[in-house]
Short mmCIF file of C-alpha atoms in Angstrom, two decimals:
data_model
loop_
_atom_site.label_atom_id
_atom_site.label_comp_id
_atom_site.label_asym_id
_atom_site.label_seq_id
_atom_site.Cartn_x
_atom_site.Cartn_y
_atom_site.Cartn_z
CA UNK L 1 0.00 0.00 0.00
CA UNK L 2 1.28 3.44 -0.91
CA UNK L 3 -0.68 5.11 1.88
CA UNK L 4 -0.27 4.03 5.48
CA UNK L 5 -1.06 5.31 8.97
CA UNK L 6 1.00 4.87 12.09
CA UNK L 7 1.65 6.16 15.58
CA UNK L 8 5.18 7.48 15.86
CA UNK L 9 7.70 9.23 18.10
CA UNK L 10 9.99 11.87 16.57
CA UNK L 11 13.58 10.76 17.21
CA UNK L 12 15.33 13.35 15.09
CA UNK L 13 14.44 16.33 12.90
CA UNK L 14 16.61 18.34 10.52
CA UNK L 15 16.11 20.84 7.68
CA UNK L 16 15.74 19.52 4.14
CA UNK L 17 16.01 21.97 1.29
CA UNK L 18 14.48 25.41 1.73
CA UNK L 19 11.14 24.54 3.36
CA UNK L 20 10.99 20.83 4.21
CA UNK L 21 12.03 18.72 7.17
CA UNK L 22 13.50 15.23 7.27
CA UNK L 23 12.29 13.25 10.28
CA UNK L 24 13.49 10.05 11.84
CA UNK L 25 10.44 8.39 13.36
CA UNK L 26 10.02 5.38 15.61
CA UNK L 27 6.72 3.87 14.53
CA UNK L 28 4.65 1.11 16.10
CA UNK L 29 4.07 -0.75 12.85
CA UNK L 30 7.31 -0.30 10.89
CA UNK L 31 10.01 0.42 13.47
CA UNK L 32 12.46 3.22 12.68
CA UNK L 33 11.87 5.05 9.41
CA UNK L 34 12.84 8.34 7.76
CA UNK L 35 10.08 10.55 6.36
CA UNK L 36 9.74 13.94 4.69
CA UNK L 37 7.42 16.69 5.93
CA UNK L 38 7.08 18.99 2.93
CA UNK L 39 6.77 22.69 3.70
CA UNK L 40 6.99 22.04 7.45
CA UNK L 41 9.50 24.87 7.97
CA UNK L 42 6.99 27.45 6.72
CA UNK L 43 5.28 29.42 9.48
CA UNK L 44 1.74 28.60 8.35
CA UNK L 45 2.37 24.95 7.54
CA UNK L 46 -0.20 22.54 8.97
CA UNK L 47 2.67 20.11 9.65
CA UNK L 48 4.90 22.53 11.59
CA UNK L 49 3.70 21.42 15.04
CA UNK L 50 4.31 17.73 14.42
CA UNK L 51 7.92 17.79 13.29
CA UNK L 52 9.67 18.76 16.52
CA UNK L 53 11.73 16.45 18.68
CA UNK L 54 9.76 14.52 21.33
CA UNK L 55 6.42 14.67 19.50
CA UNK L 56 4.10 11.66 19.79
CA UNK L 57 1.48 11.65 17.03
CA UNK L 58 -0.63 9.75 14.51
CA UNK L 59 0.80 10.24 11.02
CA UNK L 60 -0.70 9.60 7.59
CA UNK L 61 2.05 8.94 5.05
CA UNK L 62 2.42 8.34 1.34
CA UNK L 63 5.18 5.94 0.33
CA UNK L 64 7.09 7.48 -2.55
CA UNK L 65 9.88 5.98 -4.62
CA UNK L 66 12.45 6.75 -1.95
CA UNK L 67 11.12 8.12 1.35
CA UNK L 68 7.57 8.30 2.68
CA UNK L 69 5.98 11.75 2.86
CA UNK L 70 3.84 12.93 5.77
CA UNK L 71 0.51 14.21 4.45
CA UNK L 72 -1.43 14.58 7.70
CA UNK L 73 -0.88 14.38 11.45
CA UNK L 74 -2.82 14.24 14.70
CA UNK L 75 -0.66 15.14 17.70
CA UNK L 76 -1.14 13.03 20.83
CA UNK L 77 1.51 14.55 23.13
CA UNK L 78 4.27 17.14 22.81
CA UNK L 79 5.94 16.72 26.25
CA UNK L 80 6.15 20.48 26.80
CA UNK L 81 7.61 20.01 30.28
CA UNK L 82 10.86 18.87 28.67
CA UNK L 83 11.26 22.33 27.17
CA UNK L 84 10.91 23.84 30.66
CA UNK L 85 13.45 21.56 32.39
CA UNK L 86 16.93 21.57 30.81
CA UNK L 87 18.10 18.49 32.75
CA UNK L 88 15.00 16.48 31.80
CA UNK L 89 15.41 17.62 28.19
CA UNK L 90 19.04 16.46 28.13
CA UNK L 91 18.09 13.05 29.52
CA UNK L 92 15.25 12.71 26.99
CA UNK L 93 17.86 13.41 24.30
CA UNK L 94 20.00 10.63 25.76
CA UNK L 95 17.17 8.08 25.77
CA UNK L 96 16.33 9.04 22.19
CA UNK L 97 19.90 8.93 20.93
CA UNK L 98 20.45 5.54 22.54
CA UNK L 99 17.34 4.10 20.87
CA UNK L 100 18.08 5.64 17.48
CA UNK L 101 21.63 4.32 17.43
CA UNK L 102 20.52 0.86 18.51
CA UNK L 103 17.71 0.28 16.04
CA UNK L 104 18.03 -0.90 12.46
CA UNK L 105 15.74 0.91 10.03
CA UNK L 106 12.52 -0.95 9.24
CA UNK L 107 12.76 -3.48 12.08
CA UNK L 108 9.49 -3.66 14.05
CA UNK L 109 10.22 -3.02 17.74
CA UNK L 110 6.97 -2.36 19.67
CA UNK L 111 8.56 -3.04 23.07
CA UNK L 112 11.23 -0.39 22.47
CA UNK L 113 8.58 2.04 21.19
CA UNK L 114 6.69 1.65 24.47
CA UNK L 115 9.90 1.93 26.51
CA UNK L 116 10.94 5.23 24.92
CA UNK L 117 7.46 6.66 25.35
CA UNK L 118 7.51 5.53 28.99
CA UNK L 119 10.94 7.13 29.47
CA UNK L 120 9.81 10.51 28.12
CA UNK L 121 6.81 10.45 30.44
CA UNK L 122 8.82 9.37 33.50
CA UNK L 123 11.12 12.38 33.21
CA UNK L 124 8.25 14.61 34.35
CA UNK L 125 8.04 12.99 37.80
CA UNK L 126 11.35 11.20 38.41
CA UNK L 127 13.83 13.51 40.11
CA UNK L 128 16.82 11.17 40.20
CA UNK L 129 17.68 11.16 36.51
CA UNK L 130 20.75 9.02 37.11
CA UNK L 131 18.73 6.06 38.41
CA UNK L 132 16.01 6.57 35.80
CA UNK L 133 18.70 6.45 33.10
CA UNK L 134 20.21 3.22 34.44
CA UNK L 135 16.74 1.65 34.58
CA UNK L 136 16.05 2.76 31.01
CA UNK L 137 19.35 1.27 29.83
CA UNK L 138 18.64 -2.05 31.56
CA UNK L 139 15.18 -2.31 30.04
CA UNK L 140 16.55 -1.38 26.62
CA UNK L 141 19.20 -4.11 26.85
CA UNK L 142 16.53 -6.64 27.80
CA UNK L 143 14.21 -5.52 24.98
CA UNK L 144 17.06 -5.85 22.49
CA UNK L 145 17.75 -9.43 23.63
CA UNK L 146 20.76 -8.72 25.86
CA UNK L 147 19.29 -9.15 29.32
CA UNK L 148 22.19 -9.85 31.73
CA UNK L 149 22.23 -13.07 33.73
CA UNK L 150 21.60 -12.22 37.39
CA UNK L 151 20.44 -15.51 38.95
CA UNK L 152 23.87 -16.96 39.72
CA UNK L 153 27.36 -17.16 38.27
CA UNK L 154 27.08 -16.86 34.50
CA UNK L 155 30.38 -18.73 34.07
CA UNK L 156 30.04 -21.79 36.34
CA UNK L 157 26.34 -21.71 37.33
CA UNK L 158 27.08 -21.59 41.06
CA UNK L 159 24.77 -19.64 43.33
CA UNK L 160 27.45 -17.12 44.23
CA UNK L 161 27.24 -13.80 42.42
CA UNK L 162 29.30 -11.15 44.20
CA UNK L 163 31.03 -9.76 41.08
CA UNK L 164 29.72 -8.26 37.83
CA UNK L 165 31.28 -9.10 34.48
CA UNK L 166 30.23 -7.01 31.46
CA UNK L 167 32.34 -9.25 29.23
CA UNK L 168 30.43 -12.39 30.25
CA UNK L 169 27.09 -10.62 30.39
CA UNK L 170 26.15 -11.18 34.01
CA UNK L 171 27.18 -11.78 37.59
CA UNK L 172 30.01 -14.14 38.53
CA UNK L 173 31.37 -15.84 41.64
CA UNK L 174 34.73 -14.88 43.24
CA UNK L 175 36.52 -17.85 41.64
CA UNK L 176 35.43 -16.97 38.11
CA UNK L 177 36.10 -13.29 38.71
CA UNK L 178 39.81 -14.01 39.26
CA UNK L 179 40.38 -14.69 35.59
CA UNK L 180 38.25 -11.79 34.35
CA UNK L 181 39.98 -8.42 34.08
CA UNK L 182 36.62 -6.64 33.66
CA UNK L 183 34.93 -8.19 36.69
CA UNK L 184 34.23 -5.82 39.58
CA UNK L 185 32.67 -6.32 43.05
CA UNK L 186 28.89 -6.02 42.98
CA UNK L 187 26.95 -5.54 46.21
CA UNK L 188 23.68 -7.40 46.99
CA UNK L 189 21.87 -4.05 47.02
CA UNK L 190 23.05 -3.31 43.48
CA UNK L 191 21.86 -6.75 42.42
CA UNK L 192 18.45 -6.02 43.96
CA UNK L 193 18.28 -2.75 42.06
CA UNK L 194 19.01 -4.47 38.76
CA UNK L 195 16.12 -6.88 39.36
CA UNK L 196 13.89 -3.96 40.35
CA UNK L 197 14.68 -2.17 37.10
CA UNK L 198 13.70 -5.23 35.08
CA UNK L 199 10.44 -5.95 36.92
CA UNK L 200 8.98 -2.46 37.49
CA UNK L 201 7.97 0.33 35.16
CA UNK L 202 10.19 3.37 34.92
CA UNK L 203 7.93 5.69 36.90
CA UNK L 204 8.36 3.49 39.97
CA UNK L 205 12.09 4.16 40.12
CA UNK L 206 11.05 7.48 41.67
CA UNK L 207 10.78 5.74 45.09
CA UNK L 208 14.42 4.62 45.08
CA UNK L 209 17.16 6.24 47.14
CA UNK L 210 20.55 4.88 46.12
CA UNK L 211 23.96 5.70 47.59
CA UNK L 212 26.91 6.81 45.48
CA UNK L 213 28.84 3.52 45.73
CA UNK L 214 25.90 1.58 44.31
CA UNK L 215 25.41 4.17 41.61
CA UNK L 216 29.01 3.64 40.53
CA UNK L 217 28.57 -0.15 40.48
CA UNK L 218 25.39 0.15 38.41
CA UNK L 219 26.95 2.66 36.03
CA UNK L 220 30.13 0.67 35.41
CA UNK L 221 28.30 -2.63 34.87
CA UNK L 222 25.52 -1.30 32.63
CA UNK L 223 27.87 0.89 30.57
CA UNK L 224 30.12 -2.13 30.14
CA UNK L 225 27.15 -4.19 28.91
CA UNK L 226 26.20 -1.49 26.39
CA UNK L 227 29.74 -1.37 25.04
CA UNK L 228 30.03 -5.17 25.00
CA UNK L 229 26.69 -6.17 23.45
CA UNK L 230 25.55 -3.10 21.55
CA UNK L 231 29.12 -2.22 20.47
CA UNK L 232 28.25 1.39 21.11
CA UNK L 233 30.51 4.22 22.20
CA UNK L 234 29.23 6.69 24.76
CA UNK L 235 26.46 8.90 23.39
CA UNK L 236 27.16 12.60 22.85
CA UNK L 237 24.10 13.49 24.92
CA UNK L 238 25.44 11.50 27.90
CA UNK L 239 28.74 13.37 27.71
CA UNK L 240 26.75 16.60 27.73
CA UNK L 241 24.87 15.48 30.84
CA UNK L 242 28.10 14.65 32.66
CA UNK L 243 29.50 18.09 31.93
CA UNK L 244 26.42 20.23 32.52
CA UNK L 245 24.27 18.40 35.08
CA UNK L 246 26.62 16.67 37.53
CA UNK L 247 24.05 17.03 40.33
CA UNK L 248 21.63 14.93 38.27
CA UNK L 249 24.31 12.43 37.40
CA UNK L 250 25.39 11.47 40.92
CA UNK L 251 23.38 12.04 44.06
CA UNK L 252 24.51 10.80 47.46
CA UNK L 253 21.34 9.18 48.74
CA UNK L 254 20.66 6.01 50.68
CA UNK L 255 18.92 2.97 49.23
CA UNK L 256 15.24 2.80 50.08
CA UNK L 257 13.65 0.27 52.37
CA UNK L 258 11.51 -1.00 49.51
CA UNK L 259 14.61 -2.49 47.87
CA UNK L 260 16.21 -3.78 51.04
CA UNK L 261 13.14 -5.77 52.04
#
């Protein structure tokens, strides 16, 4: 069919020619696609409101010889609070960049669509952006088929799991950690947090209070998994967050009772 309709999230937008915009969309039905919004840069264009970053909308498209063209839109949500909160905006950029770099064009990924939408929404209420980001990364790894093994030692299957090994993709026992240069100590509380991330929606990470040592363990392990399995260098937006929002990147809080119990 040359005409098709889809719900989509705007991952990226850039000028095209004198009046058009080229969008990268994450759609429910077709995964990541590129599409043209003709005349969208004109002030009176009926498409102008639906071509900004972080728009969630219904789109009607016509499939041309090369790229589909947006012919109509019905905006569902514009996430205006992101424009009012620079730190939340920067983290939304990070979630979006991570998803865009991960996905192959045209591959249907409804779970990742829902995860990104959930992440944009959670940024309105979740104050600890560091923990929200780690939870998002964990869920993204799982959705992409790279869920780390947390139930025991990934190397020898013993019940001990006091070290984390990004190279092996999970937790390991002290014996197996000896031969692994990337293995690092991993506290029971950090293990509990990883399980919490995988079994709760992102909004519920707002109840967590995590100390700085656990944040470092989570960061090092999850970043190692991203580099190992997704073969992805650090995103530009994450570097920006480190430099400009250090108070959102590390907060010295204590782990909540909900996780301890």
